[in-house]
């Protein structure tokens, strides 16, 4: 019956990600329809989801991302470590949470887990687009300033697009109860601009080098694998525990998962610097386009649509574990960000309260910050083992996917 057919067609459109009205008047002919958004007729075509999506593209609206199982273009561009010049470092004071975050260039940089010498991230940063005229990459197109709480261990970055009239204010902490880095971001218009931030789309782009190496390039040493789970969570992992560092016999399989509080949105994994890198599509078409659910054995990037659903705030969680299930659980946002941040900051305030006071109040800020960085630089599996710096010297010039003596770095 025609009513049942129209209902099924409407459900097809909703599954496609957008609630379009499908009007099928008798003059349209059997097997044809008119896709309508509001009162605007877009096109008349055979009744398939692909036809509806094509109609949206022809109408100048963003196409809904379509999923393809395996990404092309492997192993991707060579991976590198990140800047050694850090804006911030931080970790929880206790030993339950064995993850350390850093910020460099105004974005999340090296993230160490489960030991202080095991870096897993090149960058995790935002990509912002209006869907039609521009795409901004945070490190490429925005300027930033940095501030911190009184302990120096909770970092806040304000990134600004003067050209497009918006700001991203992001606070970074780690969860004291698990191996998870949390980022809470507020999107707003810059003072004096007329930008309607509700029209902007926000994506998170994770460039990983899990377990201290990242694959890609000619050698593809230490290659990672990326997947998108059925629930839409990107996961990047490396189960290899061998490297050219002969005395590093304590390595473990490492998985990291990227979660958000925006619900189930489009996510994709692919190979850095290729057509399957979500940034490539966002730069060229201002939409994510085709998404990929698997990218084995290479330099992996994950891109996820994290546009706020209600209001202008989003929280991201980068969870770690020895299995995929553990990492995905670590990326679940089961507590409000403010509650976790308060617990994190309270831990550092308590630690500072137990220190011998500085000789002069004039030196207090530098005194406590220096003491806290030293405390944060100690490993939590091997007490007393302290890193000289939470960074890779000249990291941006050091290939994370090379082979040394036939083994990954």
Short mmCIF file of C-alpha atoms in Angstrom, two decimals, residues 8-302:
data_model
loop_
_atom_site.label_atom_id
_atom_site.label_comp_id
_atom_site.label_asym_id
_atom_site.label_seq_id
_atom_site.Cartn_x
_atom_site.Cartn_y
_atom_site.Cartn_z
CA UNK A 8 9.46 2.85 4.56
CA UNK A 9 10.94 5.55 2.34
CA UNK A 10 10.91 8.04 5.19
CA UNK A 11 12.72 5.55 7.42
CA UNK A 12 15.35 5.06 4.70
CA UNK A 13 16.01 8.79 4.71
CA UNK A 14 16.30 8.89 8.51
CA UNK A 15 18.79 6.02 8.48
CA UNK A 16 20.77 8.03 5.98
CA UNK A 17 21.32 10.56 8.76
CA UNK A 18 18.89 13.31 7.82
CA UNK A 19 15.13 13.60 8.28
CA UNK A 20 13.96 14.50 4.81
CA UNK A 21 10.35 14.43 3.68
CA UNK A 22 9.79 12.17 0.71
CA UNK A 23 6.83 13.31 -1.37
CA UNK A 24 5.72 10.88 -4.06
CA UNK A 25 2.82 12.40 -6.03
CA UNK A 26 1.14 10.30 -8.65
CA UNK A 27 2.65 12.34 -11.47
CA UNK A 28 6.15 11.37 -10.29
CA UNK A 29 5.63 7.95 -11.73
CA UNK A 30 5.99 4.52 -10.25
CA UNK A 31 9.30 4.00 -8.39
CA UNK A 32 10.16 7.70 -8.29
CA UNK A 33 9.90 10.39 -5.63
CA UNK A 34 10.78 13.95 -4.80
CA UNK A 35 13.12 14.54 -1.84
CA UNK A 36 12.02 17.61 0.11
CA UNK A 37 13.89 19.47 2.85
CA UNK A 38 11.46 21.87 4.46
CA UNK A 39 9.65 23.26 1.42
CA UNK A 40 12.54 22.93 -1.03
CA UNK A 41 12.26 20.19 -3.65
CA UNK A 42 15.72 18.78 -4.32
CA UNK A 43 15.35 16.19 -7.04
CA UNK A 44 13.31 13.36 -8.51
CA UNK A 45 15.03 9.99 -8.75
CA UNK A 46 14.62 6.22 -8.24
CA UNK A 47 13.82 5.38 -4.65
CA UNK A 48 17.21 4.43 -3.25
CA UNK A 49 19.27 5.87 -0.43
CA UNK A 50 22.08 6.63 -2.86
CA UNK A 51 19.66 8.64 -4.99
CA UNK A 52 18.65 10.72 -1.98
CA UNK A 53 22.30 11.40 -1.11
CA UNK A 54 23.06 12.36 -4.71
CA UNK A 55 20.16 14.79 -4.56
CA UNK A 56 21.62 16.45 -1.50
CA UNK A 57 24.97 16.88 -3.21
CA UNK A 58 23.37 18.39 -6.30
CA UNK A 59 21.45 20.76 -4.08
CA UNK A 60 24.71 22.02 -2.57
CA UNK A 61 24.14 20.29 0.79
CA UNK A 62 26.75 18.02 2.43
CA UNK A 63 26.49 14.37 1.50
CA UNK A 64 26.01 11.81 4.22
CA UNK A 65 29.18 9.80 4.84
CA UNK A 66 29.08 6.30 3.40
CA UNK A 67 31.05 3.48 5.03
CA UNK A 68 33.53 1.23 3.21
CA UNK A 69 35.15 -1.69 5.05
CA UNK A 70 38.90 -1.29 4.33
CA UNK A 71 40.76 1.96 3.70
CA UNK A 72 42.95 2.33 0.60
CA UNK A 73 46.40 3.90 0.45
CA UNK A 74 48.35 1.90 3.02
CA UNK A 75 50.80 2.15 4.67
CA UNK A 76 50.50 5.94 4.43
CA UNK A 77 53.06 8.69 4.89
CA UNK A 78 55.96 8.20 7.27
CA UNK A 79 55.07 8.86 10.91
CA UNK A 80 57.05 11.20 13.13
CA UNK A 81 57.17 12.01 16.80
CA UNK A 82 55.92 15.44 17.87
CA UNK A 83 57.42 18.69 19.06
CA UNK A 84 59.64 18.53 22.14
CA UNK A 85 58.70 22.12 23.00
CA UNK A 86 55.75 21.43 25.27
CA UNK A 87 53.15 23.97 26.37
CA UNK A 88 51.85 21.73 29.19
CA UNK A 89 52.34 18.35 30.84
CA UNK A 90 50.09 16.55 33.28
CA UNK A 91 49.12 13.32 35.02
CA UNK A 92 47.15 12.34 38.11
CA UNK A 93 49.09 12.28 41.38
CA UNK A 94 48.17 8.68 42.22
CA UNK A 95 49.43 5.46 40.66
CA UNK A 96 46.06 4.03 39.61
CA UNK A 97 46.04 6.10 36.42
CA UNK A 98 49.15 5.40 34.37
CA UNK A 99 48.76 7.95 31.60
CA UNK A 100 50.54 11.26 30.99
CA UNK A 101 49.40 13.98 28.58
CA UNK A 102 51.37 16.76 26.92
CA UNK A 103 50.32 19.75 24.83
CA UNK A 104 52.51 21.23 22.07
CA UNK A 105 51.62 23.70 19.37
CA UNK A 106 48.32 24.26 21.16
CA UNK A 107 47.01 20.68 20.74
CA UNK A 108 47.28 17.34 22.49
CA UNK A 109 50.73 15.95 21.75
CA UNK A 110 52.68 12.97 23.14
CA UNK A 111 50.51 10.83 25.41
CA UNK A 112 52.49 8.28 27.44
CA UNK A 113 50.91 5.01 28.64
CA UNK A 114 51.31 2.64 30.46
CA UNK A 115 54.87 3.72 31.27
CA UNK A 116 56.42 7.15 31.06
CA UNK A 117 58.70 6.19 28.16
CA UNK A 118 55.95 4.86 25.88
CA UNK A 119 54.48 7.57 23.63
CA UNK A 120 51.33 6.80 21.65
CA UNK A 121 50.15 10.05 20.02
CA UNK A 122 51.55 12.53 17.57
CA UNK A 123 48.57 14.90 17.77
CA UNK A 124 44.88 14.95 18.62
CA UNK A 125 43.38 18.15 17.29
CA UNK A 126 40.21 19.69 15.90
CA UNK A 127 39.15 20.26 12.33
CA UNK A 128 36.42 22.89 11.88
CA UNK A 129 34.33 23.46 8.76
CA UNK A 130 31.18 25.27 7.75
CA UNK A 131 30.46 22.48 5.28
CA UNK A 132 30.80 24.59 2.17
CA UNK A 133 33.47 27.31 2.09
CA UNK A 134 36.31 26.56 4.51
CA UNK A 135 38.06 23.87 6.56
CA UNK A 136 40.44 24.81 9.38
CA UNK A 137 43.01 22.48 10.94
CA UNK A 138 43.85 23.61 14.46
CA UNK A 139 47.66 23.58 14.19
CA UNK A 140 47.64 24.97 10.66
CA UNK A 141 45.00 27.69 10.72
CA UNK A 142 44.41 28.86 14.30
CA UNK A 143 46.44 30.87 16.80
CA UNK A 144 46.41 29.99 20.50
CA UNK A 145 47.16 31.03 24.06
CA UNK A 146 47.78 28.78 27.09
CA UNK A 147 46.84 29.08 30.75
CA UNK A 148 46.77 26.66 33.68
CA UNK A 149 45.24 26.12 37.10
CA UNK A 150 47.13 27.06 40.27
CA UNK A 151 49.07 23.77 40.25
CA UNK A 152 50.09 24.03 36.58
CA UNK A 153 48.87 20.48 35.93
CA UNK A 154 45.44 21.28 34.38
CA UNK A 155 46.02 23.03 31.08
CA UNK A 156 43.62 25.27 29.12
CA UNK A 157 44.24 26.27 25.50
CA UNK A 158 42.24 28.95 23.70
CA UNK A 159 42.54 28.55 19.92
CA UNK A 160 41.20 31.37 17.74
CA UNK A 161 40.23 31.70 14.11
CA UNK A 162 40.30 35.44 13.46
CA UNK A 163 39.39 34.82 9.82
CA UNK A 164 36.25 32.82 10.52
CA UNK A 165 35.26 34.33 13.87
CA UNK A 166 35.27 31.47 16.39
CA UNK A 167 37.23 30.16 19.38
CA UNK A 168 37.85 26.74 20.86
CA UNK A 169 38.68 26.72 24.58
CA UNK A 170 39.93 23.29 25.69
CA UNK A 171 40.92 22.08 29.15
CA UNK A 172 43.06 18.94 29.51
CA UNK A 173 43.26 16.58 32.51
CA UNK A 174 43.70 12.86 33.13
CA UNK A 175 41.19 10.69 34.97
CA UNK A 176 42.66 9.69 38.38
CA UNK A 177 40.76 6.41 38.27
CA UNK A 178 41.74 5.04 34.86
CA UNK A 179 44.16 5.42 31.94
CA UNK A 180 42.16 8.14 30.19
CA UNK A 181 42.95 11.65 28.95
CA UNK A 182 39.98 14.02 28.95
CA UNK A 183 39.50 17.16 26.85
CA UNK A 184 36.57 19.51 27.43
CA UNK A 185 36.02 22.08 24.69
CA UNK A 186 33.74 25.11 24.47
CA UNK A 187 33.04 26.51 21.01
CA UNK A 188 32.00 30.14 20.78
CA UNK A 189 32.05 33.12 18.44
CA UNK A 190 34.93 35.54 18.86
CA UNK A 191 33.95 38.85 20.49
CA UNK A 192 32.55 41.21 17.90
CA UNK A 193 32.09 38.58 15.19
CA UNK A 194 28.74 37.56 13.77
CA UNK A 195 29.62 33.89 13.33
CA UNK A 196 26.78 31.52 14.14
CA UNK A 197 28.75 28.64 15.66
CA UNK A 198 25.67 26.41 15.40
CA UNK A 199 26.42 26.15 11.68
CA UNK A 200 29.95 24.87 12.23
CA UNK A 201 30.92 21.22 12.26
CA UNK A 202 33.64 19.96 14.57
CA UNK A 203 35.82 16.92 13.88
CA UNK A 204 38.56 15.33 16.00
CA UNK A 205 41.63 14.04 14.14
CA UNK A 206 43.89 11.57 15.95
CA UNK A 207 47.35 10.95 14.48
CA UNK A 208 48.71 7.95 16.37
CA UNK A 209 52.01 6.15 16.85
CA UNK A 210 50.92 3.51 19.32
CA UNK A 211 53.47 1.73 21.50
CA UNK A 212 56.29 4.12 20.65
CA UNK A 213 56.35 3.71 16.87
CA UNK A 214 53.96 4.51 14.08
CA UNK A 215 54.59 2.86 10.72
CA UNK A 216 54.14 4.43 7.31
CA UNK A 217 56.75 5.33 4.74
CA UNK A 218 59.22 2.93 3.12
CA UNK A 219 60.04 0.88 6.21
CA UNK A 220 56.56 0.89 7.80
CA UNK A 221 58.26 -0.04 11.05
CA UNK A 222 56.04 -0.41 14.09
CA UNK A 223 52.90 -0.21 11.97
CA UNK A 224 49.57 0.31 13.73
CA UNK A 225 46.08 -0.92 12.85
CA UNK A 226 42.86 1.08 13.07
CA UNK A 227 39.23 -0.02 13.30
CA UNK A 228 35.87 1.59 13.96
CA UNK A 229 33.77 -0.47 16.36
CA UNK A 230 30.09 -1.25 15.66
CA UNK A 231 29.23 1.47 18.19
CA UNK A 232 31.21 4.03 16.14
CA UNK A 233 34.32 4.35 18.33
CA UNK A 234 37.68 4.62 16.50
CA UNK A 235 40.39 2.37 17.95
CA UNK A 236 44.09 2.31 17.00
CA UNK A 237 46.37 -0.41 18.33
CA UNK A 238 49.76 -2.11 18.19
CA UNK A 239 50.18 -5.54 19.73
CA UNK A 240 53.91 -5.86 18.96
CA UNK A 241 56.12 -5.74 22.06
CA UNK A 242 59.53 -5.94 20.38
CA UNK A 243 61.78 -3.09 19.28
CA UNK A 244 65.45 -2.29 18.79
CA UNK A 245 65.66 -1.27 22.47
CA UNK A 246 67.03 -4.55 23.84
CA UNK A 247 66.46 -3.68 27.50
CA UNK A 248 62.84 -2.72 27.00
CA UNK A 249 61.38 -6.08 27.91
CA UNK A 250 58.32 -4.71 29.72
CA UNK A 251 56.33 -3.55 26.66
CA UNK A 252 52.70 -4.68 26.42
CA UNK A 253 50.03 -4.65 23.69
CA UNK A 254 48.45 -1.20 23.59
CA UNK A 255 45.05 -0.07 22.33
CA UNK A 256 43.68 3.46 22.38
CA UNK A 257 40.09 4.51 21.71
CA UNK A 258 38.59 7.94 21.00
CA UNK A 259 35.20 8.59 22.58
CA UNK A 260 33.00 11.68 22.88
CA UNK A 261 29.76 12.78 24.52
CA UNK A 262 28.18 13.73 21.19
CA UNK A 263 26.59 10.35 20.56
CA UNK A 264 27.11 8.04 17.63
CA UNK A 265 28.41 10.11 14.72
CA UNK A 266 30.42 9.38 11.58
CA UNK A 267 33.95 8.10 12.25
CA UNK A 268 36.67 6.77 9.99
CA UNK A 269 40.17 5.30 10.10
CA UNK A 270 42.67 5.62 7.26
CA UNK A 271 46.26 6.15 6.27
CA UNK A 272 47.95 9.49 6.96
CA UNK A 273 48.45 11.75 3.97
CA UNK A 274 46.35 9.66 1.58
CA UNK A 275 42.82 9.83 0.21
CA UNK A 276 41.60 7.73 3.16
CA UNK A 277 42.86 10.31 5.67
CA UNK A 278 39.66 12.10 6.73
CA UNK A 279 41.47 15.44 6.62
CA UNK A 280 41.98 15.01 2.87
CA UNK A 281 38.24 14.88 2.25
CA UNK A 282 37.49 17.66 4.71
CA UNK A 283 40.03 19.93 3.04
CA UNK A 284 38.77 19.23 -0.47
CA UNK A 285 35.00 18.88 0.00
CA UNK A 286 34.38 20.26 3.54
CA UNK A 287 32.70 16.96 4.49
CA UNK A 288 33.98 13.59 5.67
CA UNK A 289 32.56 11.73 2.67
CA UNK A 290 33.44 8.06 2.49
CA UNK A 291 34.35 6.54 5.82
CA UNK A 292 36.44 3.42 6.43
CA UNK A 293 36.00 0.89 9.21
CA UNK A 294 39.41 -0.79 8.98
CA UNK A 295 42.96 0.29 8.17
CA UNK A 296 45.52 -2.44 8.88
CA UNK A 297 49.29 -2.20 9.15
CA UNK A 298 50.34 1.39 8.57
CA UNK A 299 50.47 4.99 9.80
CA UNK A 300 46.92 5.38 11.05
CA UNK A 301 44.79 8.46 11.55
CA UNK A 302 41.26 8.44 12.92
#
